[in-house]
Coordinates of C-alpha atoms and ligand atoms in Angstrom, one line a residue:
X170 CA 18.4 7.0 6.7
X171 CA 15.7 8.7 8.6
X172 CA 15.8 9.1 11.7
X173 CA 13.2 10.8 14.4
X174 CA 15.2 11.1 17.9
X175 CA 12.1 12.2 20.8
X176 CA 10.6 14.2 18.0
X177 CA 8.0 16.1 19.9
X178 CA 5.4 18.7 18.4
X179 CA 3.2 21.0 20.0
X180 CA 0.2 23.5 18.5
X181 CA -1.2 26.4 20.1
X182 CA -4.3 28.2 19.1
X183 CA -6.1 30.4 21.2
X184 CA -5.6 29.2 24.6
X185 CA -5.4 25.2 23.4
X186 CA -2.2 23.4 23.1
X187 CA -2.3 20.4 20.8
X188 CA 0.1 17.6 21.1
X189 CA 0.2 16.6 17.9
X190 CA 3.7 14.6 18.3
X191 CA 4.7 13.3 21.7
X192 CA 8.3 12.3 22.1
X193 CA 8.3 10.0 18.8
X194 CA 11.1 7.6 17.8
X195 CA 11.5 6.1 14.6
X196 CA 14.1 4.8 12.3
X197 CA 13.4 4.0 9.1
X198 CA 16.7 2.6 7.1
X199 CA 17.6 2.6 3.3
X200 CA 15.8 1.4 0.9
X201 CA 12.8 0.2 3.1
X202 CA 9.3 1.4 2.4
X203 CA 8.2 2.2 5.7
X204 CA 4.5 2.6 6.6
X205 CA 2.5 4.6 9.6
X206 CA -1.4 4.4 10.3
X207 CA -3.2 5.7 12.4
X208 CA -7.0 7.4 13.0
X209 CA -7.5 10.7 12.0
X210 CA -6.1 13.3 14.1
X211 CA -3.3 10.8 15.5
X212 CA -0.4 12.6 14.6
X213 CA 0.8 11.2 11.2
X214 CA 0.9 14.2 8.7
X215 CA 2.9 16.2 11.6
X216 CA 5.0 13.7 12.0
X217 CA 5.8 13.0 8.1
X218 CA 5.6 16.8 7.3
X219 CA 8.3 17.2 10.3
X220 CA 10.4 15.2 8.0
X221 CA 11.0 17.5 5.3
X222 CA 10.9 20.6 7.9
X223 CA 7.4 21.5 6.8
X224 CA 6.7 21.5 10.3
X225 CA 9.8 22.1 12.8
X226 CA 9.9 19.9 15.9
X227 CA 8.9 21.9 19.0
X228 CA 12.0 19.0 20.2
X229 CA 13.9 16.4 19.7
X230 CA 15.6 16.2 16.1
X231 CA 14.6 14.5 12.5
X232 CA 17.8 13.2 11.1
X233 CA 18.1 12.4 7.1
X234 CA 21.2 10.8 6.2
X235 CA 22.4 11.4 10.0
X236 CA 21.8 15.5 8.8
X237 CA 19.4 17.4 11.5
X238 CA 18.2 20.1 8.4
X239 CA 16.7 22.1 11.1
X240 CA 20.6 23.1 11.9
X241 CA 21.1 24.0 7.7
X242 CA 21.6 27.6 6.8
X243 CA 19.5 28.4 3.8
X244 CA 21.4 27.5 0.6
X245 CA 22.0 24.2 2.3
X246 CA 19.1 23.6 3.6
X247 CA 18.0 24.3 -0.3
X248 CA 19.7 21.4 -1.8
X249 CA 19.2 18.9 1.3
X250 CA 14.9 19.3 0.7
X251 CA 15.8 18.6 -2.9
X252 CA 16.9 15.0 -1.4
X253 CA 13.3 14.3 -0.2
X254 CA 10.2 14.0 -2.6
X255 CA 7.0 14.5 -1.5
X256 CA 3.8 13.6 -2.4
X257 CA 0.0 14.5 -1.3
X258 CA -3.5 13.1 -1.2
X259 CA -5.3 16.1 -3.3
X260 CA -1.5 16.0 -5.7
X261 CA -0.8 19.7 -5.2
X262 CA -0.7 20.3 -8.9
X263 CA -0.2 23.5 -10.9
X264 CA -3.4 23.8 -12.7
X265 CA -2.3 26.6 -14.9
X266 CA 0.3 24.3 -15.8
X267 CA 0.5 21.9 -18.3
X268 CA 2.0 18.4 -16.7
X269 CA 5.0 18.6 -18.9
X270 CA 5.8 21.8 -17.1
X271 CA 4.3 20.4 -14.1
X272 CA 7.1 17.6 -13.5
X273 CA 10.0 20.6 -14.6
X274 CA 9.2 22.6 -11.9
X275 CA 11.7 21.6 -9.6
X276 CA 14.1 21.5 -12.3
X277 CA 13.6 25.3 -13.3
X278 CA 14.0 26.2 -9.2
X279 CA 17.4 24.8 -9.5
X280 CA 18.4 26.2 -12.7
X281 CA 18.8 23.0 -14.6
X282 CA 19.3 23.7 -18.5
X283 CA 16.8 23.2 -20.8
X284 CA 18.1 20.4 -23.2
X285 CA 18.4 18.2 -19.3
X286 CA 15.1 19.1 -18.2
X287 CA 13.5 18.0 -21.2
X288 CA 15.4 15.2 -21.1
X289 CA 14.8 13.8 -17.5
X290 CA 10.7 15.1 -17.6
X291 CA 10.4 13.2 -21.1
X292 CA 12.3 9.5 -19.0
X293 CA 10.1 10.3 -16.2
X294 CA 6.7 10.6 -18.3
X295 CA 7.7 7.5 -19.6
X296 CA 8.3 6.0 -16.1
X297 CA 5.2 6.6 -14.7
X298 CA 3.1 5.9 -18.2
X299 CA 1.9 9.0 -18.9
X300 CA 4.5 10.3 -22.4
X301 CA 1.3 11.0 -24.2
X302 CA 0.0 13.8 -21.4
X303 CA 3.1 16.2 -21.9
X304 CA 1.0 19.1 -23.1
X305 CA -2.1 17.9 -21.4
X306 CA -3.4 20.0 -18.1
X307 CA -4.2 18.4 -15.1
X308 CA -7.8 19.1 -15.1
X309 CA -8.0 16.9 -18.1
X310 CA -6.7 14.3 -16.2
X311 CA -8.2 11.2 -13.6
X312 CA -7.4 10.9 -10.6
X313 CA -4.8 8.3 -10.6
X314 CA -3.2 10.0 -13.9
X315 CA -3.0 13.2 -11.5
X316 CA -1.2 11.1 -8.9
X317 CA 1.4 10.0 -11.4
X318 CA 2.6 13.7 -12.1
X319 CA 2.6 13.8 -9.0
X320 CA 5.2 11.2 -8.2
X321 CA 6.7 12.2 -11.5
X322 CA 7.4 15.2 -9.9
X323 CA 8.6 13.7 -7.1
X324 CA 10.9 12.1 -8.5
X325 CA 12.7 15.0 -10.9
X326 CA 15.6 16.2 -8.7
X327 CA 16.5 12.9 -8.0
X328 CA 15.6 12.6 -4.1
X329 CA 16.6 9.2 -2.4
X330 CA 14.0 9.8 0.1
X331 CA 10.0 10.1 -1.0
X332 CA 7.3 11.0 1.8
X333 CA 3.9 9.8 0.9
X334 CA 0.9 11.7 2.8
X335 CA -2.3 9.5 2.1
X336 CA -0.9 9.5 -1.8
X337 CA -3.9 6.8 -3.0
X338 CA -6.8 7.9 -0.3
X339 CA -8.3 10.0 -3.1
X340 CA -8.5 7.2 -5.3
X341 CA -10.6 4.3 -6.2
X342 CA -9.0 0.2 -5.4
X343 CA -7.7 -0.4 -9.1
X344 CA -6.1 2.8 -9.0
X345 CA -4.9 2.5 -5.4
X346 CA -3.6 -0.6 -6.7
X347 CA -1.6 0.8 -9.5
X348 CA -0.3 3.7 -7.5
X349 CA 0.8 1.0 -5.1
X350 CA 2.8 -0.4 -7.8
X351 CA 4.3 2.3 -9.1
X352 CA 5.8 3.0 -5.8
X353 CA 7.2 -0.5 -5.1
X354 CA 8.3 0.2 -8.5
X355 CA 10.3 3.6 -8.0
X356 CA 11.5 1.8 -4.6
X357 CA 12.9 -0.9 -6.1
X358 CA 14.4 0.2 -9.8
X359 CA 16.0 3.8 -8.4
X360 CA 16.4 2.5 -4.6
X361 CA 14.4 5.0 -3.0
X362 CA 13.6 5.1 0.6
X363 CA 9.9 5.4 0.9
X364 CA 8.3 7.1 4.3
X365 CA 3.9 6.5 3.7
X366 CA 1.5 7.5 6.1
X367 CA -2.0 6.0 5.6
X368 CA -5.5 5.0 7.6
X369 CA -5.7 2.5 5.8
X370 CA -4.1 -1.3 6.5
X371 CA -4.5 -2.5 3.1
X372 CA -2.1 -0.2 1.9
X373 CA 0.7 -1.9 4.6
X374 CA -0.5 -4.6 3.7
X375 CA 0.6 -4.5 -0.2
X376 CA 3.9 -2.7 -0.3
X377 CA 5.2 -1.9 3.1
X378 CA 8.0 -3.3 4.7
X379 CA 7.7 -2.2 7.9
X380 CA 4.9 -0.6 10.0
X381 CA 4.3 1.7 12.6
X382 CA 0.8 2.4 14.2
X383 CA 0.2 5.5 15.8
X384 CA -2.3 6.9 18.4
X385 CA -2.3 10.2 20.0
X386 CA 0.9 11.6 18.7
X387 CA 2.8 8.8 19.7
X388 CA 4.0 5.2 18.6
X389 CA 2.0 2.5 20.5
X390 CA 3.1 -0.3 18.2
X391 CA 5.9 -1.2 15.7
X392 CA 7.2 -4.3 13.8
X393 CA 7.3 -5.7 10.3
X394 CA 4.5 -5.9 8.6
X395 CA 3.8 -9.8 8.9
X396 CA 4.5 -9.2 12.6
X397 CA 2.4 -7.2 13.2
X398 CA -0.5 -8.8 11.5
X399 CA 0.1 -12.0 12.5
X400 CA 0.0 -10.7 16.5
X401 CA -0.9 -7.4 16.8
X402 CA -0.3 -6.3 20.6
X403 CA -1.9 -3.4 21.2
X404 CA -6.4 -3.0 21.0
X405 CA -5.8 -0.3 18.2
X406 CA -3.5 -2.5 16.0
X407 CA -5.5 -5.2 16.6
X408 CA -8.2 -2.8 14.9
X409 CA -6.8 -2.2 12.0
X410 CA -5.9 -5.7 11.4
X411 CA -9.2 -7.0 11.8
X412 CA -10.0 -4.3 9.5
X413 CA -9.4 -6.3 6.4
X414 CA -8.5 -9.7 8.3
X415 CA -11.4 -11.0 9.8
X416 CA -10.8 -12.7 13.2
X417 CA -14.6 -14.0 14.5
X418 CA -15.4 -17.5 14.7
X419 CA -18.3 -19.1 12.9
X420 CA -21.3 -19.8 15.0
X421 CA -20.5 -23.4 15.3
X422 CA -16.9 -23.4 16.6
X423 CA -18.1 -20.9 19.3
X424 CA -20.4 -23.0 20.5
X425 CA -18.1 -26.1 20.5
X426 CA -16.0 -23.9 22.8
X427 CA -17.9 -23.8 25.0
X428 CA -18.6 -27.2 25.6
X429 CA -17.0 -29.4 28.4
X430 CA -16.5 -33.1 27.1
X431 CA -14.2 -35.3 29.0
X432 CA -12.9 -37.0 25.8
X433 CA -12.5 -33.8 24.1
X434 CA -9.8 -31.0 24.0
X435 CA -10.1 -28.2 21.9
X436 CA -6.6 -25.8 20.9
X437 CA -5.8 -22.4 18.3
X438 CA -2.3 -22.5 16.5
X439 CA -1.1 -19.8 15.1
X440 CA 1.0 -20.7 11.7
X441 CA 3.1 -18.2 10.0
X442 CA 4.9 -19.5 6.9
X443 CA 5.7 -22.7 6.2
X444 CA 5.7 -23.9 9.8
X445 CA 5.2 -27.1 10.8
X446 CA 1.7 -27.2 11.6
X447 CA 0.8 -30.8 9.3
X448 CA 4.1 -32.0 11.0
X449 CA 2.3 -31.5 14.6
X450 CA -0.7 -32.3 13.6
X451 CA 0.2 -35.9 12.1
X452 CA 2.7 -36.6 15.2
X453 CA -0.8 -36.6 17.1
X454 CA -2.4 -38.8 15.1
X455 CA 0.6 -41.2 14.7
X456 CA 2.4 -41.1 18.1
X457 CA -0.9 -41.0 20.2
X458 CA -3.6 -42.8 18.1
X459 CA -5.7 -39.8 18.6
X460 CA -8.5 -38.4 16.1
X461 CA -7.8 -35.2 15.0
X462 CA -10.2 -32.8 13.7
X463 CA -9.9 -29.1 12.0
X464 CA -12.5 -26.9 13.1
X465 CA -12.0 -24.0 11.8
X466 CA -8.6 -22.1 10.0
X467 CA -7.8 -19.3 8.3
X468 CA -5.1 -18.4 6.6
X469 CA -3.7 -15.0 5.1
X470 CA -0.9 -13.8 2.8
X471 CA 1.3 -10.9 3.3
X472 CA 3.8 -10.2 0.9
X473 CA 3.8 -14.2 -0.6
X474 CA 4.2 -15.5 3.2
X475 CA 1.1 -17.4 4.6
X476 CA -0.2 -17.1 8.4
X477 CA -3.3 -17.7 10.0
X478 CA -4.8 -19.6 12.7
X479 CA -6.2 -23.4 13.3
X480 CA -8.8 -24.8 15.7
X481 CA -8.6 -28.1 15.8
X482 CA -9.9 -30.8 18.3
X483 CA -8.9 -34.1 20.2
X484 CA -10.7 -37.0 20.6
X485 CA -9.6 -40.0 23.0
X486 CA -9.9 -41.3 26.7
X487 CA -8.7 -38.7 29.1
X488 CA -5.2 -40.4 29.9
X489 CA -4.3 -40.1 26.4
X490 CA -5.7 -36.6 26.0
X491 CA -3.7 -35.7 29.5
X492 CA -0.2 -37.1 27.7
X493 CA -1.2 -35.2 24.3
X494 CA -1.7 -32.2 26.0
X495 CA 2.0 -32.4 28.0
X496 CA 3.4 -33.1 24.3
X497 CA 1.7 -29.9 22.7
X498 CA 3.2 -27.8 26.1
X499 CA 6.7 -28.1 24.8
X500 CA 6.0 -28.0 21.0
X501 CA 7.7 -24.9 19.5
X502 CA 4.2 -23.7 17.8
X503 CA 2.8 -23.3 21.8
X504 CA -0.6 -24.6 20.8
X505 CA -3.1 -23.1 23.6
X506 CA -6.1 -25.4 24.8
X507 CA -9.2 -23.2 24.2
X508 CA -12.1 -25.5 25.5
X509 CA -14.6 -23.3 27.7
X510 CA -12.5 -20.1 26.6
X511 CA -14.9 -17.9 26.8
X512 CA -12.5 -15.0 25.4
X513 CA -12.0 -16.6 22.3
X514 CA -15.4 -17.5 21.9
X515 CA -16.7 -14.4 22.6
Ligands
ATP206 N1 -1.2 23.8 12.2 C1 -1.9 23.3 13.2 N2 -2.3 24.1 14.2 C2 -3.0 23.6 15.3 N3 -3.2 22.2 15.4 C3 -2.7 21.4 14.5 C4 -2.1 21.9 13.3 N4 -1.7 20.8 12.5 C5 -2.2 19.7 13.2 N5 -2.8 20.1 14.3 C6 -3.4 19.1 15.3 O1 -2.5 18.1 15.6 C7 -3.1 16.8 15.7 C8 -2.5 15.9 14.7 O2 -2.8 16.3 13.3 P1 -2.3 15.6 12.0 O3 -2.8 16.4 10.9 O4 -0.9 15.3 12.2 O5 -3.2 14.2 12.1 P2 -3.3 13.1 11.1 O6 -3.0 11.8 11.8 O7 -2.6 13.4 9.8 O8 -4.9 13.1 10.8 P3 -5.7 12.8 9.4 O9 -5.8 11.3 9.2 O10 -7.1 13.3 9.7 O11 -5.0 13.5 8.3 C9 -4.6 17.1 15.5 O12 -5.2 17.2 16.7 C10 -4.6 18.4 14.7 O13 -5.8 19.1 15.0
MG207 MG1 -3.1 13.7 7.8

């Protein structure tokens, strides 16, 4: 659906070049709301703006519906962008405008008559909430009412693609929120494909399907979104996920830790879904007569599916604990032994 093949992207000012995109591949297919973060500066407005020719690549080719529109002649070119919505942190609104006219912008660009202009902005006030603002102008509105005729917008020519740049960072976490599910909303009801950029992982979290992170102008990490917050890979994922998923241990298990006891083992699972954690953690109490105790454990849902993490502890003679810990080597949930890990409790 969209596709970015080595997508490179260079700036020069003065005597400075900016890499702003550095050989970038991404594939984002039908019907998916795909989601990129990254710090400021990392790349992602170039990169989303490079979708909708905003920006040309300096190389490597954007493809929408496997069409490269930087090789459309201008007519074209014309009706492809009307494929691809857009919308934008500050909304871009006319504000000489009311938001009736607003949302039939794009309509009067391509000629539409009036009786099916009034027709599809009146459905698409009503989508997004808003059929009592026709004649209202956007400086009468909030912020999140703005954001609305913005996707309304958006939505007129009937695009099956919609590019979010930082659509709720203007707006408060109810809003956010609403925004949020709006755009599942759109995504699911009219099938659009969604590309969002964000700095923000809470955002991923709530509506995303699939996530890439970004750093530098290129793609350090990708996955979907329960994969990569379950076991983020790379130090900069790993921040953002610890950016609303806290990962530190309470005082007490650190210390525990990093205590040496002959009779005592301690190991961290990692559990995503319905996985068979009580399963394991019964078979060592019934199969080796061993006291078992939780620790610590978190646990987390993305999207209705639960992960998190367990520190738990063994108690028995050290022959016991020696067979326990061969039985946990080969268990598919590859529980790691974390006594005197000073990483973990660090
Ligand atoms: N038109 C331009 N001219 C020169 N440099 C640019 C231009 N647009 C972007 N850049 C540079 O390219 C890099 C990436 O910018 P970009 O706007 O894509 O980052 P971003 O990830 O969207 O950041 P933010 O989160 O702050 O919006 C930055 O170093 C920026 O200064
Ligand atoms: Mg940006």
């Amino acid at each position: 659906m969209i596709e970015f093949k080595q997508v490179t992207k260079t700036f020069h000012s003065g005597n400075q070049t900016v890499t702003a995109l550095d050989n970038v591949n991404l594939h984002v297919a039908r019907g998916e709301i795909y989601g990129v973060i990254g710090f400021s500066g990392a790349g992602k407005s170039t990169l989303i703006r490079s979708a909708n020719l905003l920006e040309r690549p300096t190389s490597g080719e954007v493809l929408i519906n496997g069409v490269n529109l930087a090789t459309l002649k201008s007519r074209e070119l014309q009706k492809a962008k009307r494929n691809i919505g857009m919308i934008f942190q500050h909304f871009n609104l006319l504000q000489s405008k009311t938001v009736f006219d607003n949302v039939a912008t794009p309509l009067k660009l391509t000629r539409t008559p009036k009786a099916d202009i009034r027709k599809r902005v009146t459905e698409l006030l009503s989508f997004v909430g808003l059929s009592d603002k026709a004649d209202n102008y956007p400086e009468q509105l909030s912020g999140g009412q703005k954001q609305r005729i913005g996707i309304a917008r958006a939505l007129a020519t009937n695009p099956e693609v919609l590019l979010c740049d930082e659509a709720t960072s203007a707006l408060d976490p109810d809003t956010t929120s609403s925004i949020l599910h709006l755009l599942k909303k759109i995504n699911i009801e009219y099938n659009i494909t969604i590309l969002m950029i964000t700095h923000e992982m809470s955002v991923i979290r709530e509506i995303c399907d699939k996530v890439a992170v970004m750093e530098k102008g290129r793609i350090i990490e990708e996955g979907s979104v329960l994969s990569i917050f379950s076991s983020p890979q790379h130090p900069t994922t790993e921040k953002f996920v610890r950016s609303i998923i806290p990962t530190g241990l309470p005082a007490r298990v650190k210390e525990a830790l990093q205590q040496k006891e002959p009779n005592r083992r301690i190991y961290e699972v990692t559990v995503t879904g319905d996985s068979s954690h009580s399963d394991l953690l019964r078979s060592l109490i019934q199969t080796f007569g061993i006291e078992v105790d939780i620790l610590h454990a978190t646990m987390n849902d993305i999207q209705g599916t639960s992960f998190g993490r367990i520190y738990f502890d063994l108690r028995a003679e050290p022959e016991i604990l020696a067979e326990a810990s061969n039985y946990l080597k080969s268990h598919p949930l590859q529980p790691k032994e974390v006594t005197g890990d000073a990483r973990v409790a660090a």
